[in-house]
Amino acid sequence: MQRIKIAFLLLLACLLWAVDGRAQNVEQLIEQYNTATSPEARAEIAYQIGLTYEAQRVYSKAIEYYENAAKMMQNVPVGRFGFEQRISVMERNAICHAELKEYKKSEAIYKQILFIYRQWGNKNGELRTLEALAEVASKAEDYRHALEYTEEALTLARQINDKRSQFKLYNNLGFLHKKVSSPERALEAFEKAYALATENPDIFKKAEQAVVLQNIGVLYTNLRQYDKAADYYNRALAIATESGDKSEMANIYNYIAINEMLSNRMNKAFDAAETAIKLAQEAGDKQTLVFSYKVMEDLYKSRKRYDKMAEYEQKRLEVENELRVQEEIRQREQLRYQLELTQREAQLREAQLAREKERAERERLAKEKELQDAQLKLAEEERLRAEREAELERQRRLALERQRTIELERARAEAAREKAAADSIAKLQAEKAAAEALKAQQEAQARAKAEAEARKQAELAAEREKEIKKYYILVLGLAAAVIVLVIVGLIQTRKTNRTLAKKNEEIERQRKELELQNERIQSSIKAAKTIQQAVLPSNAIFSVLFKEYFVIFWPRDVVSGDFYWVYLKGTKKIVASVDCTGHGVPGAFMSLIGNTLLDKLIKLQNMTDPDAVLEKLHKEVRLALHQEESENRDGMDVALATIEDKDRETVVVTFAGARRPLYYIEKGTTEVKIVKGTRRSIGGVQNEDLHFERHVIEMPRGSYIYLGSDGFIDQQNATERKKFGEKRFVELLASIATERLEKQKEILEQTLREYMKGTEQRDDISLVAVRV
């Protein structure tokens, strides 16, 4: 009893030291995890924390961090985290669920991994996953499924000539057939495992042969063929003795003792049991020692030696108690360690929250200072602006003063001109009076000469006077007209200048408003583009579902009325290409409605038949746009296909189209085949008696399918305004059918760019291609 206490204290000290060291390691990792900023760094650290917890058997915490790592890896490009790392996270998660006996969850994760490996064509990964599924089913005592997984794994192991996996699987198959009471098939499986081990000595150790021999011996013991069992036990014992493995020797002696007891050869049974006890004690193998004591206990019980039976029962119970105490200590320390880590995690989170709060406070103060500086700067700018406006006002007033001075000078000049005209008229009048006086004098002198001459001169003078009067009147009229015109012109010029100034101010104000509105519109369109890109499936989703794919997505404007959609529902991969009414912002709004409705019908309502999805989508679009009670006729054209494996060589593609076709090229050919869509759109007023047609096509694995809008085919060139056309498109696909999809995309885009050179893009262009 004293020895047990000492061992207990030593074990407790070791556990405490180990737990403290591990706790420090996990604590450091958690602190790094909380402070990391990039998704890839957080994913990697979460994975390391999960591995650490798993190594310490804290499986629930390991699962928590594995799931966190998986979520964050979804937001990291494939180049930074390869699929091998992502699969590794899923495998570790499945193992932890199995350790917690959550076998259904473990099986579901392994099935996802199996699906991915099969999509990649990774036979080794597929074999490893089938083995894990068989093990999980066996632990869950679901032996029927365990047998199915094991048989499937065996077929694959033989295909890739993996002898070590075959050996393991034959051995496991023997145990499973034994569990379901099929001893003949169990024996057949064990013998195949033994044959593999003996035929390949360079691969398998003799100890592995011994394990199979021992399993066959146990099977013959159960079949009551004791001599055959003894033969296999002795062959296994010879191998174990040669290797010097005392634990394995003790275990075999235990089975020999049971076999001899059942065959009523009691002396040999006692000798074997005593040898097993001695070897187990020498090896320090307490689990085997418990088994040996139990065998000896049953031997004495069969001889009705109850005193000796009680003695060995007591020995067995003491060792079992010691093992139980050790396990209880381990479990208690594990629980204490888990609670301690939970508390430390909480403390670290609180510390992290405090740091974040402090950082937020610093940022808030910095922003407040920045705001104050901005306000001061704004006030200074406002002051400078006021000074500039005051200076402009002063300059305007000076300009007005100069204008008034110029107008005053003009008025003075005009007055001077008027005065000069008046002086000229007065001078002319004076000259006229002098001329009249001279004429009167001449007439008086000439009157005496002759009456006739006088009359003649009088008539001439009268005529001359009339001409002179007419001249004076004409001069005065012209002068008055000039004065009036100058005054009117000055007034009109001032009015025109004021009108032009006001119009210039109004034009400048409208120009600034238009610039501001344009900036807001461009900002809104950029935000709409970001939203649309976030809704579209990422390259990572395509890469998980398809070995090869490409997407050509050319919006005519910043945002597009086209969109594409992809999803995995059960075993079906679903791909859609949608062309909504319009392009630019109106088309983008329609694309968001279409994307949301596809999510609703397929992800939430579990619809997968393409024709049924299109029928329901038509009704949902009419309902969403209130087309029953409005004049709205918007809608969309859709190409929708589901892809499902029929067997290892054949894929079934189910297609339905709303005015859009499916193009496909079967593996090994260059012929482009076309499946026409139904001549009916989604949304708007349609012929409700015309239903969407479902097309089911079986094609070889590795074939190519293409779905897209009409933008590629309808694009015009610059010289002839001629469309690219479906015939040219099909011929182009046929000419590049032997290329990989990545190269096909390059050729398609280059060809279209050259065709549309010198002209604008006519419509949104989208084309999705996948290798099935």
Tab-separated table of C-alpha atoms in Angstrom, residues 465-735:
chain	number	residue	atom	x	y	z
A	465	GLU	CA	-33.105	129.791	-98.708
A	466	LYS	CA	-35.338	126.753	-98.934
A	467	GLU	CA	-32.356	124.499	-99.628
A	468	ILE	CA	-30.443	125.974	-96.697
A	469	LYS	CA	-33.418	125.429	-94.321
A	470	LYS	CA	-33.726	121.847	-95.438
A	471	TYR	CA	-30.001	121.382	-94.780
A	472	TYR	CA	-30.268	122.857	-91.271
A	473	ILE	CA	-33.283	120.718	-90.411
A	474	LEU	CA	-31.487	117.541	-91.645
A	475	VAL	CA	-28.356	118.334	-89.584
A	476	LEU	CA	-30.398	118.915	-86.404
A	477	GLY	CA	-32.398	115.659	-86.946
A	478	LEU	CA	-29.254	113.604	-87.453
A	479	ALA	CA	-27.596	115.070	-84.351
A	480	ALA	CA	-30.669	114.304	-82.194
A	481	ALA	CA	-30.818	110.718	-83.528
A	482	VAL	CA	-27.132	110.138	-82.756
A	483	ILE	CA	-27.603	111.390	-79.180
A	484	VAL	CA	-30.637	109.137	-78.610
A	485	LEU	CA	-28.853	106.081	-80.040
A	486	VAL	CA	-25.775	106.644	-77.859
A	487	ILE	CA	-27.890	106.965	-74.685
A	488	VAL	CA	-29.981	103.874	-75.550
A	489	GLY	CA	-26.793	101.906	-76.352
A	490	LEU	CA	-25.229	102.817	-73.013
A	491	ILE	CA	-28.350	101.766	-71.092
A	492	GLN	CA	-28.640	98.509	-73.059
A	493	THR	CA	-24.924	97.733	-72.561
A	494	ARG	CA	-25.233	98.124	-68.775
A	495	LYS	CA	-28.308	95.895	-68.692
A	496	THR	CA	-26.556	93.272	-70.881
A	497	ASN	CA	-23.423	93.305	-68.666
A	498	ARG	CA	-25.532	92.761	-65.527
A	499	THR	CA	-27.500	89.922	-67.205
A	500	LEU	CA	-24.322	88.221	-68.410
A	501	ALA	CA	-22.754	88.437	-64.942
A	502	LYS	CA	-25.818	86.807	-63.369
A	503	LYS	CA	-25.882	84.094	-66.043
A	504	ASN	CA	-22.184	83.371	-65.518
A	505	GLU	CA	-22.745	83.013	-61.755
A	506	GLU	CA	-25.709	80.679	-62.341
A	507	ILE	CA	-23.717	78.579	-64.839
A	508	GLU	CA	-20.814	78.243	-62.374
A	509	ARG	CA	-23.180	77.233	-59.553
A	510	GLN	CA	-24.900	74.609	-61.764
A	511	ARG	CA	-21.505	73.269	-62.899
A	512	LYS	CA	-20.414	72.752	-59.277
A	513	GLU	CA	-23.723	71.049	-58.432
A	514	LEU	CA	-23.336	68.736	-61.443
A	515	GLU	CA	-19.774	67.844	-60.394
A	516	LEU	CA	-20.949	67.065	-56.830
A	517	GLN	CA	-23.860	64.961	-58.098
A	518	ASN	CA	-21.529	63.114	-60.468
A	519	GLU	CA	-19.102	62.333	-57.599
A	520	ARG	CA	-21.951	60.981	-55.455
A	521	ILE	CA	-23.275	58.869	-58.323
A	522	GLN	CA	-19.809	57.431	-59.063
A	523	SER	CA	-19.294	56.654	-55.354
A	524	SER	CA	-22.660	54.858	-55.179
A	525	ILE	CA	-21.866	52.866	-58.315
A	526	LYS	CA	-18.481	51.812	-56.868
A	527	ALA	CA	-20.230	50.670	-53.677
A	528	ALA	CA	-22.726	48.720	-55.807
A	529	LYS	CA	-19.794	47.054	-57.620
A	530	THR	CA	-18.262	46.000	-54.283
A	531	ILE	CA	-21.614	44.523	-53.164
A	532	GLN	CA	-22.078	42.673	-56.467
A	533	GLN	CA	-18.556	41.211	-56.344
A	534	ALA	CA	-19.147	40.059	-52.755
A	535	VAL	CA	-22.325	38.235	-53.826
A	536	LEU	CA	-20.681	36.401	-56.751
A	537	PRO	CA	-19.092	32.976	-55.963
A	538	SER	CA	-15.374	33.130	-55.122
A	539	ASN	CA	-12.591	31.286	-56.926
A	540	ALA	CA	-12.116	29.142	-53.776
A	541	ILE	CA	-15.669	27.740	-54.095
A	542	PHE	CA	-15.120	26.904	-57.779
A	543	SER	CA	-11.741	25.279	-56.960
A	544	VAL	CA	-13.296	22.985	-54.342
A	545	LEU	CA	-16.083	21.854	-56.677
A	546	PHE	CA	-14.232	21.571	-60.006
A	547	LYS	CA	-10.759	20.537	-61.092
A	548	GLU	CA	-10.927	22.996	-63.995
A	549	TYR	CA	-13.117	26.028	-64.595
A	550	PHE	CA	-13.111	29.544	-65.934
A	551	VAL	CA	-15.326	32.624	-65.621
A	552	ILE	CA	-15.435	35.452	-68.196
A	553	PHE	CA	-17.259	38.389	-66.583
A	554	TRP	CA	-17.162	41.728	-68.449
A	555	PRO	CA	-19.730	44.298	-67.236
A	556	ARG	CA	-20.590	46.872	-69.906
A	557	ASP	CA	-20.625	49.538	-67.176
A	558	VAL	CA	-19.108	49.504	-63.679
A	559	VAL	CA	-21.745	47.038	-62.459
A	560	SER	CA	-23.427	44.268	-64.426
A	561	GLY	CA	-26.879	42.903	-65.114
A	562	ASP	CA	-25.321	39.452	-65.600
A	563	PHE	CA	-24.328	37.166	-62.707
A	564	TYR	CA	-23.303	33.565	-62.158
A	565	TRP	CA	-24.155	31.217	-59.289
A	566	VAL	CA	-22.680	27.925	-58.027
A	567	TYR	CA	-23.483	25.685	-55.064
A	568	LEU	CA	-23.051	22.125	-53.758
A	569	LYS	CA	-26.341	20.580	-52.571
A	570	GLY	CA	-25.825	17.040	-51.289
A	571	THR	CA	-24.089	15.201	-54.141
A	572	LYS	CA	-25.259	17.686	-56.785
A	573	LYS	CA	-23.119	20.565	-58.031
A	574	ILE	CA	-25.375	23.350	-59.341
A	575	VAL	CA	-24.193	26.016	-61.823
A	576	ALA	CA	-26.233	28.912	-63.220
A	577	SER	CA	-25.601	31.818	-65.606
A	578	VAL	CA	-28.190	34.617	-65.507
A	579	ASP	CA	-28.764	37.603	-67.841
A	580	CYS	CA	-31.062	40.179	-66.191
A	581	THR	CA	-33.065	42.885	-67.950
A	582	GLY	CA	-30.892	45.950	-68.533
A	583	HIS	CA	-27.304	46.647	-67.583
A	584	GLY	CA	-25.492	49.067	-65.298
A	585	VAL	CA	-27.194	49.942	-62.006
A	586	PRO	CA	-30.757	48.780	-62.950
A	587	GLY	CA	-29.391	45.455	-64.188
A	588	ALA	CA	-27.253	45.084	-61.034
A	589	PHE	CA	-30.341	45.520	-58.827
A	590	MET	CA	-32.100	42.800	-60.804
A	591	SER	CA	-29.022	40.539	-60.422
A	592	LEU	CA	-29.168	40.940	-56.622
A	593	ILE	CA	-32.854	39.961	-56.662
A	594	GLY	CA	-32.081	36.906	-58.830
A	595	ASN	CA	-29.149	35.825	-56.625
A	596	THR	CA	-31.242	36.141	-53.463
A	597	LEU	CA	-34.106	34.129	-54.952
A	598	LEU	CA	-31.753	31.317	-56.105
A	599	ASP	CA	-30.313	31.166	-52.562
A	600	LYS	CA	-33.834	30.923	-51.183
A	601	LEU	CA	-35.071	28.205	-53.583
A	602	ILE	CA	-31.985	25.946	-53.585
A	603	LYS	CA	-30.219	26.536	-50.270
A	604	LEU	CA	-33.292	26.988	-48.061
A	605	GLN	CA	-36.131	25.186	-49.878
A	606	ASN	CA	-33.850	22.364	-51.096
A	607	MET	CA	-34.988	22.515	-54.738
A	608	THR	CA	-32.496	20.941	-57.175
A	609	ASP	CA	-34.462	20.040	-60.350
A	610	PRO	CA	-33.563	22.804	-62.856
A	611	ASP	CA	-37.010	22.976	-64.522
A	612	ALA	CA	-38.786	23.200	-61.154
A	613	VAL	CA	-36.330	25.878	-59.967
A	614	LEU	CA	-37.014	28.013	-63.079
A	615	GLU	CA	-40.811	27.660	-62.711
A	616	LYS	CA	-40.634	28.751	-59.084
A	617	LEU	CA	-38.113	31.508	-59.882
A	618	HIS	CA	-40.537	32.965	-62.469
A	619	LYS	CA	-43.296	33.192	-59.851
A	620	GLU	CA	-40.953	34.658	-57.232
A	621	VAL	CA	-39.697	37.383	-59.619
A	622	ARG	CA	-43.266	38.401	-60.557
A	623	LEU	CA	-44.146	38.501	-56.865
A	624	ALA	CA	-41.024	40.469	-55.861
A	625	LEU	CA	-41.577	43.102	-58.601
A	626	HIS	CA	-45.407	43.292	-58.058
A	627	GLN	CA	-45.922	42.555	-61.736
A	628	GLU	CA	-49.539	41.441	-61.221
A	629	GLU	CA	-50.627	44.994	-60.324
A	630	SER	CA	-48.005	47.086	-62.164
A	631	GLU	CA	-46.687	47.603	-65.685
A	632	ASN	CA	-43.239	46.317	-64.746
A	633	ARG	CA	-42.041	43.676	-67.250
A	634	ASP	CA	-38.431	43.180	-66.081
A	635	GLY	CA	-37.019	39.676	-65.808
A	636	MET	CA	-34.064	37.499	-66.696
A	637	ASP	CA	-32.805	34.749	-69.021
A	638	VAL	CA	-31.263	31.767	-67.224
A	639	ALA	CA	-29.129	28.696	-67.993
A	640	LEU	CA	-29.198	26.279	-65.016
A	641	ALA	CA	-27.486	22.874	-64.765
A	642	THR	CA	-26.956	20.263	-62.047
A	643	ILE	CA	-23.981	17.889	-62.193
A	644	GLU	CA	-23.965	14.526	-60.393
A	645	ASP	CA	-21.717	11.469	-60.583
A	646	LYS	CA	-23.383	8.338	-61.948
A	647	ASP	CA	-20.326	6.130	-61.486
A	648	ARG	CA	-16.561	6.476	-61.693
A	649	GLU	CA	-16.621	7.071	-65.447
A	650	THR	CA	-19.945	8.832	-66.147
A	651	VAL	CA	-21.489	12.141	-65.074
A	652	VAL	CA	-25.185	13.072	-65.382
A	653	VAL	CA	-25.910	16.714	-66.310
A	654	THR	CA	-29.522	17.899	-65.907
A	655	PHE	CA	-30.275	21.207	-67.681
A	656	ALA	CA	-33.121	23.672	-68.092
A	657	GLY	CA	-32.896	27.056	-69.780
A	658	ALA	CA	-34.972	30.208	-70.019
A	659	ARG	CA	-34.010	31.452	-73.514
A	660	ARG	CA	-30.387	30.385	-72.884
A	661	PRO	CA	-28.711	27.212	-74.189
A	662	LEU	CA	-26.138	24.762	-72.797
A	663	TYR	CA	-23.017	24.032	-74.871
A	664	TYR	CA	-20.933	20.933	-74.114
A	665	ILE	CA	-17.945	19.025	-75.541
A	666	GLU	CA	-17.591	15.376	-74.568
A	667	LYS	CA	-14.182	14.149	-73.442
A	668	GLY	CA	-11.987	12.999	-76.326
A	669	THR	CA	-13.989	14.889	-78.996
A	670	THR	CA	-14.012	18.392	-80.497
A	671	GLU	CA	-17.702	18.450	-81.471
A	672	VAL	CA	-19.716	21.188	-79.761
A	673	LYS	CA	-23.241	20.040	-78.898
A	674	ILE	CA	-26.024	22.503	-78.106
A	675	VAL	CA	-29.042	21.980	-75.852
A	676	LYS	CA	-31.570	24.769	-76.493
A	677	GLY	CA	-33.401	26.418	-73.638
A	678	THR	CA	-37.168	26.938	-73.568
A	679	ARG	CA	-38.339	30.022	-75.528
A	680	ARG	CA	-39.605	31.717	-72.421
A	681	SER	CA	-38.047	34.170	-69.945
A	682	ILE	CA	-38.225	34.514	-66.178
A	683	GLY	CA	-40.554	37.319	-64.991
A	684	GLY	CA	-42.801	39.602	-67.025
A	685	VAL	CA	-45.760	38.441	-69.121
A	686	GLN	CA	-45.100	34.900	-70.450
A	687	ASN	CA	-47.043	32.038	-71.965
A	688	GLU	CA	-47.887	30.237	-68.715
A	689	ASP	CA	-48.936	27.108	-70.626
A	690	LEU	CA	-45.368	26.714	-71.917
A	691	HIS	CA	-43.351	24.943	-69.206
A	692	PHE	CA	-39.583	24.806	-68.878
A	693	GLU	CA	-38.181	21.619	-70.401
A	694	ARG	CA	-35.754	19.382	-68.504
A	695	HIS	CA	-32.850	17.807	-70.448
A	696	VAL	CA	-30.821	14.923	-68.956
A	697	ILE	CA	-27.445	14.234	-70.594
A	698	GLU	CA	-24.959	11.509	-69.644
A	699	MET	CA	-21.386	12.332	-70.592
A	700	PRO	CA	-17.913	10.972	-69.784
A	701	ARG	CA	-16.141	12.385	-66.757
A	702	GLY	CA	-13.760	15.119	-67.913
A	703	SER	CA	-16.170	16.660	-70.464
A	704	TYR	CA	-16.637	20.463	-70.684
A	705	ILE	CA	-19.904	22.403	-70.313
A	706	TYR	CA	-20.463	26.134	-71.037
A	707	LEU	CA	-23.216	28.472	-69.762
A	708	GLY	CA	-23.456	32.197	-70.489
A	709	SER	CA	-25.435	35.289	-71.440
A	710	ASP	CA	-25.998	36.506	-75.023
A	711	GLY	CA	-23.443	39.320	-74.635
A	712	PHE	CA	-20.557	37.390	-76.256
A	713	ILE	CA	-22.572	36.255	-79.281
A	714	ASP	CA	-24.348	39.628	-79.812
A	715	GLN	CA	-21.189	41.780	-79.652
A	716	GLN	CA	-20.738	43.773	-82.907
A	717	ASN	CA	-17.537	44.704	-84.725
A	718	ALA	CA	-16.550	48.244	-85.780
A	719	THR	CA	-16.481	47.944	-89.571
A	720	GLU	CA	-19.670	46.089	-90.517
A	721	ARG	CA	-21.666	46.410	-87.257
A	722	LYS	CA	-21.984	42.616	-87.561
A	723	LYS	CA	-22.599	40.370	-84.556
A	724	PHE	CA	-20.028	37.756	-83.482
A	725	GLY	CA	-22.792	35.142	-83.856
A	726	GLU	CA	-23.463	31.684	-82.462
A	727	LYS	CA	-21.970	29.890	-85.481
A	728	ARG	CA	-18.616	31.662	-85.076
A	729	PHE	CA	-18.756	31.038	-81.293
A	730	VAL	CA	-19.367	27.282	-81.742
A	731	GLU	CA	-16.578	27.018	-84.326
A	732	LEU	CA	-14.221	28.824	-81.926
A	733	LEU	CA	-15.085	26.398	-79.072
A	734	ALA	CA	-14.509	23.413	-81.367
A	735	SER	CA	-11.091	24.754	-82.406
